[in-house]
Amino acid sequence: RGRRGSQRYRGQEWGNGLMTIYQHFKMVPTRKWRWPSFSPSEVGCRHCGWIRINPDFLDTLQALRDQRGPTTVSNVCRCAVHNARGGGAPGSMHLRGMAADVALLGAARKGLQQAAIAVGFKGFGYYQTFLHVDLGRPRFWGQKELWNA
């Protein structure tokens, strides 16, 4: 364990590929937050505020926002309770801080999908109003036909 309220993995905080967990997004040190288009409150669990900072994932999400402009991102980190209540898979990438649901905001579906592929996302869930993206193994599910039109 690191400081009170946080857990560190592999001995460092926020380096390349290293993750840190905070019990609440308000505990994240502002001076260390390096993703200008997101705030810890936007990334933390909507149920309890729990947050797992996965720098590789957040770098990829920042790249998507840099390429696409303003986008609404929801459900990045989920605690186990929030994940279960929302019908998430038991091994959901949201539990690892490696997934996000990205809303369309009037953008063309195909353009959002192509941009997500270009910046390095590998897992895709196709829904009516949002695209699930993650850094898990390459796979897809959902209403893909809506996104290829």
PDB file of C-alpha atoms in Angstrom:
ATOM      1  CA  ARG A   1       0.000   0.000   0.000  1.00  0.00           C
ATOM      2  CA  GLY A   2       1.058   3.553  -0.633  1.00  0.00           C
ATOM      3  CA  ARG A   3      -0.238   6.607   1.177  1.00  0.00           C
ATOM      4  CA  ARG A   4      -3.487   6.330   3.082  1.00  0.00           C
ATOM      5  CA  GLY A   5      -6.340   5.931   0.642  1.00  0.00           C
ATOM      6  CA  SER A   6      -4.257   4.836  -2.338  1.00  0.00           C
ATOM      7  CA  GLN A   7      -2.683   1.630  -3.567  1.00  0.00           C
ATOM      8  CA  ARG A   8       0.343   1.531  -5.819  1.00  0.00           C
ATOM      9  CA  TYR A   9       1.281  -1.159  -8.294  1.00  0.00           C
ATOM     10  CA  ARG A  10       4.834  -2.056  -9.296  1.00  0.00           C
ATOM     11  CA  GLY A  11       6.304   0.501  -6.924  1.00  0.00           C
ATOM     12  CA  GLN A  12       5.679   3.834  -8.648  1.00  0.00           C
ATOM     13  CA  GLU A  13       2.844   6.204  -9.274  1.00  0.00           C
ATOM     14  CA  TRP A  14       1.584   7.033 -12.779  1.00  0.00           C
ATOM     15  CA  GLY A  15       4.656   6.023 -14.716  1.00  0.00           C
ATOM     16  CA  ASN A  16       4.369   4.215 -18.009  1.00  0.00           C
ATOM     17  CA  GLY A  17       2.013   1.291 -17.508  1.00  0.00           C
ATOM     18  CA  LEU A  18       1.779   1.733 -13.743  1.00  0.00           C
ATOM     19  CA  MET A  19      -1.579   2.007 -12.011  1.00  0.00           C
ATOM     20  CA  THR A  20      -2.739   3.690  -8.826  1.00  0.00           C
ATOM     21  CA  ILE A  21      -6.050   3.220  -7.043  1.00  0.00           C
ATOM     22  CA  TYR A  22      -7.639   5.910  -4.881  1.00  0.00           C
ATOM     23  CA  GLN A  23     -10.662   5.331  -2.691  1.00  0.00           C
ATOM     24  CA  HIS A  24     -12.191   8.537  -4.079  1.00  0.00           C
ATOM     25  CA  PHE A  25     -11.355  10.780  -7.034  1.00  0.00           C
ATOM     26  CA  LYS A  26     -11.017  13.778  -4.686  1.00  0.00           C
ATOM     27  CA  MET A  27      -7.858  12.149  -3.279  1.00  0.00           C
ATOM     28  CA  VAL A  28      -6.032  12.343  -6.630  1.00  0.00           C
ATOM     29  CA  PRO A  29      -3.221  14.932  -6.452  1.00  0.00           C
ATOM     30  CA  THR A  30      -4.052  17.711  -8.928  1.00  0.00           C
ATOM     31  CA  ARG A  31      -0.378  18.408  -9.648  1.00  0.00           C
ATOM     32  CA  LYS A  32       0.073  14.871 -10.996  1.00  0.00           C
ATOM     33  CA  TRP A  33      -2.989  14.787 -13.268  1.00  0.00           C
ATOM     34  CA  ARG A  34      -1.652  15.001 -16.843  1.00  0.00           C
ATOM     35  CA  TRP A  35      -4.797  14.565 -18.965  1.00  0.00           C
ATOM     36  CA  PRO A  36      -6.067  18.070 -19.802  1.00  0.00           C
ATOM     37  CA  SER A  37      -9.364  16.974 -21.357  1.00  0.00           C
ATOM     38  CA  PHE A  38     -10.492  14.911 -18.368  1.00  0.00           C
ATOM     39  CA  SER A  39     -10.868  15.402 -14.657  1.00  0.00           C
ATOM     40  CA  PRO A  40     -10.626  12.746 -11.951  1.00  0.00           C
ATOM     41  CA  SER A  41     -14.353  13.233 -11.285  1.00  0.00           C
ATOM     42  CA  GLU A  42     -15.114  12.351 -14.914  1.00  0.00           C
ATOM     43  CA  VAL A  43     -13.036   9.163 -14.664  1.00  0.00           C
ATOM     44  CA  GLY A  44     -14.066   8.012 -11.160  1.00  0.00           C
ATOM     45  CA  CYS A  45     -16.892   5.610 -10.363  1.00  0.00           C
ATOM     46  CA  ARG A  46     -20.313   7.301 -10.493  1.00  0.00           C
ATOM     47  CA  HIS A  47     -21.454   5.180  -7.541  1.00  0.00           C
ATOM     48  CA  CYS A  48     -18.717   5.766  -4.958  1.00  0.00           C
ATOM     49  CA  GLY A  49     -15.919   7.888  -6.487  1.00  0.00           C
ATOM     50  CA  TRP A  50     -13.398   5.014  -6.572  1.00  0.00           C
ATOM     51  CA  ILE A  51     -10.759   5.555  -9.234  1.00  0.00           C
ATOM     52  CA  ARG A  52      -8.048   3.426 -10.803  1.00  0.00           C
ATOM     53  CA  ILE A  53      -5.584   5.520 -12.741  1.00  0.00           C
ATOM     54  CA  ASN A  54      -4.290   3.528 -15.683  1.00  0.00           C
ATOM     55  CA  PRO A  55      -1.926   5.885 -17.552  1.00  0.00           C
ATOM     56  CA  ASP A  56      -1.825   3.833 -20.771  1.00  0.00           C
ATOM     57  CA  PHE A  57      -5.614   3.850 -21.006  1.00  0.00           C
ATOM     58  CA  LEU A  58      -5.973   7.542 -20.138  1.00  0.00           C
ATOM     59  CA  ASP A  59      -3.264   8.452 -22.670  1.00  0.00           C
ATOM     60  CA  THR A  60      -5.238   6.580 -25.351  1.00  0.00           C
ATOM     61  CA  LEU A  61      -8.508   8.211 -24.276  1.00  0.00           C
ATOM     62  CA  GLN A  62      -6.827  11.637 -24.371  1.00  0.00           C
ATOM     63  CA  ALA A  63      -5.584  10.868 -27.901  1.00  0.00           C
ATOM     64  CA  LEU A  64      -9.154  10.037 -28.960  1.00  0.00           C
ATOM     65  CA  ARG A  65     -10.441  13.311 -27.542  1.00  0.00           C
ATOM     66  CA  ASP A  66      -7.565  15.229 -29.144  1.00  0.00           C
ATOM     67  CA  GLN A  67      -8.501  13.731 -32.506  1.00  0.00           C
ATOM     68  CA  ARG A  68     -12.298  13.961 -32.220  1.00  0.00           C
ATOM     69  CA  GLY A  69     -12.711  17.131 -30.165  1.00  0.00           C
ATOM     70  CA  PRO A  70     -15.259  17.398 -27.362  1.00  0.00           C
ATOM     71  CA  THR A  71     -16.829  14.076 -26.507  1.00  0.00           C
ATOM     72  CA  THR A  72     -18.845  12.884 -23.550  1.00  0.00           C
ATOM     73  CA  VAL A  73     -17.127  10.070 -21.723  1.00  0.00           C
ATOM     74  CA  SER A  74     -18.920   8.085 -19.044  1.00  0.00           C
ATOM     75  CA  ASN A  75     -18.329   4.938 -17.088  1.00  0.00           C
ATOM     76  CA  VAL A  76     -14.545   4.826 -17.108  1.00  0.00           C
ATOM     77  CA  CYS A  77     -13.973   3.303 -13.668  1.00  0.00           C
ATOM     78  CA  ARG A  78     -16.649   1.228 -12.005  1.00  0.00           C
ATOM     79  CA  CYS A  79     -16.513  -0.350  -8.576  1.00  0.00           C
ATOM     80  CA  ALA A  80     -17.803  -3.928  -8.339  1.00  0.00           C
ATOM     81  CA  VAL A  81     -21.170  -2.769  -6.946  1.00  0.00           C
ATOM     82  CA  HIS A  82     -21.749  -0.235  -9.748  1.00  0.00           C
ATOM     83  CA  ASN A  83     -20.665  -2.763 -12.359  1.00  0.00           C
ATOM     84  CA  ALA A  84     -23.066  -5.430 -11.053  1.00  0.00           C
ATOM     85  CA  ARG A  85     -25.994  -3.004 -10.742  1.00  0.00           C
ATOM     86  CA  GLY A  86     -25.422  -1.779 -14.303  1.00  0.00           C
ATOM     87  CA  GLY A  87     -25.338  -5.305 -15.739  1.00  0.00           C
ATOM     88  CA  GLY A  88     -21.602  -5.191 -16.513  1.00  0.00           C
ATOM     89  CA  ALA A  89     -19.632  -8.356 -17.180  1.00  0.00           C
ATOM     90  CA  PRO A  90     -17.900  -9.819 -14.093  1.00  0.00           C
ATOM     91  CA  GLY A  91     -14.495  -9.307 -15.756  1.00  0.00           C
ATOM     92  CA  SER A  92     -15.343  -5.893 -17.196  1.00  0.00           C
ATOM     93  CA  MET A  93     -12.460  -3.688 -18.277  1.00  0.00           C
ATOM     94  CA  HIS A  94     -14.250  -0.860 -16.413  1.00  0.00           C
ATOM     95  CA  LEU A  95     -13.218  -2.600 -13.161  1.00  0.00           C
ATOM     96  CA  ARG A  96      -9.585  -2.173 -14.244  1.00  0.00           C
ATOM     97  CA  GLY A  97      -9.924   1.445 -15.368  1.00  0.00           C
ATOM     98  CA  MET A  98      -9.280   0.345 -18.961  1.00  0.00           C
ATOM     99  CA  ALA A  99     -12.643   1.071 -20.625  1.00  0.00           C
ATOM    100  CA  ALA A 100     -14.925   3.996 -21.382  1.00  0.00           C
ATOM    101  CA  ASP A 101     -18.311   4.571 -22.915  1.00  0.00           C
ATOM    102  CA  VAL A 102     -18.051   7.426 -25.424  1.00  0.00           C
ATOM    103  CA  ALA A 103     -21.235   9.255 -26.434  1.00  0.00           C
ATOM    104  CA  LEU A 104     -21.804  10.368 -29.978  1.00  0.00           C
ATOM    105  CA  LEU A 105     -22.745  14.060 -29.504  1.00  0.00           C
ATOM    106  CA  GLY A 106     -23.993  14.213 -33.058  1.00  0.00           C
ATOM    107  CA  ALA A 107     -20.772  12.810 -34.499  1.00  0.00           C
ATOM    108  CA  ALA A 108     -20.893  10.234 -37.235  1.00  0.00           C
ATOM    109  CA  ARG A 109     -20.714   6.750 -35.753  1.00  0.00           C
ATOM    110  CA  LYS A 110     -18.243   5.490 -38.301  1.00  0.00           C
ATOM    111  CA  GLY A 111     -15.914   8.452 -37.719  1.00  0.00           C
ATOM    112  CA  LEU A 112     -15.850   7.840 -33.970  1.00  0.00           C
ATOM    113  CA  GLN A 113     -15.182   4.138 -34.453  1.00  0.00           C
ATOM    114  CA  GLN A 114     -12.378   4.790 -36.962  1.00  0.00           C
ATOM    115  CA  ALA A 115     -10.751   7.341 -34.664  1.00  0.00           C
ATOM    116  CA  ALA A 116     -10.903   4.894 -31.734  1.00  0.00           C
ATOM    117  CA  ILE A 117      -9.215   2.206 -33.829  1.00  0.00           C
ATOM    118  CA  ALA A 118      -6.571   4.677 -35.019  1.00  0.00           C
ATOM    119  CA  VAL A 119      -5.516   5.670 -31.487  1.00  0.00           C
ATOM    120  CA  GLY A 120      -5.216   2.055 -30.338  1.00  0.00           C
ATOM    121  CA  PHE A 121      -8.455   0.825 -28.785  1.00  0.00           C
ATOM    122  CA  LYS A 122      -9.040  -2.904 -29.326  1.00  0.00           C
ATOM    123  CA  GLY A 123     -12.354  -3.824 -27.685  1.00  0.00           C
ATOM    124  CA  PHE A 124     -15.610  -2.339 -28.959  1.00  0.00           C
ATOM    125  CA  GLY A 125     -19.190  -2.532 -27.748  1.00  0.00           C
ATOM    126  CA  TYR A 126     -21.652  -1.056 -30.227  1.00  0.00           C
ATOM    127  CA  TYR A 127     -24.715   0.575 -28.683  1.00  0.00           C
ATOM    128  CA  GLN A 128     -27.399   2.909 -29.999  1.00  0.00           C
ATOM    129  CA  THR A 129     -26.095   6.079 -28.316  1.00  0.00           C
ATOM    130  CA  PHE A 130     -22.515   5.297 -27.332  1.00  0.00           C
ATOM    131  CA  LEU A 131     -19.443   3.280 -28.208  1.00  0.00           C
ATOM    132  CA  HIS A 132     -17.679   1.212 -25.547  1.00  0.00           C
ATOM    133  CA  VAL A 133     -13.898   1.275 -26.079  1.00  0.00           C
ATOM    134  CA  ASP A 134     -11.209  -0.576 -24.167  1.00  0.00           C
ATOM    135  CA  LEU A 135      -7.624  -1.800 -24.258  1.00  0.00           C
ATOM    136  CA  GLY A 136      -8.492  -5.469 -23.719  1.00  0.00           C
ATOM    137  CA  ARG A 137      -8.127  -8.196 -26.286  1.00  0.00           C
ATOM    138  CA  PRO A 138      -9.467  -7.473 -29.786  1.00  0.00           C
ATOM    139  CA  ARG A 139     -13.214  -8.229 -29.826  1.00  0.00           C
ATOM    140  CA  PHE A 140     -16.612  -6.652 -30.417  1.00  0.00           C
ATOM    141  CA  TRP A 141     -20.248  -7.079 -29.427  1.00  0.00           C
ATOM    142  CA  GLY A 142     -23.548  -5.281 -29.775  1.00  0.00           C
ATOM    143  CA  GLN A 143     -25.209  -3.576 -32.730  1.00  0.00           C
ATOM    144  CA  LYS A 144     -22.221  -3.312 -35.055  1.00  0.00           C
ATOM    145  CA  GLU A 145     -24.444  -2.963 -38.127  1.00  0.00           C
ATOM    146  CA  LEU A 146     -25.556   0.468 -36.846  1.00  0.00           C
ATOM    147  CA  TRP A 147     -21.943   1.641 -36.853  1.00  0.00           C
ATOM    148  CA  ASN A 148     -21.027   0.444 -40.353  1.00  0.00           C
ATOM    149  CA  ALA A 149     -23.754   2.405 -42.131  1.00  0.00           C
TER     150      ALA A 149
END
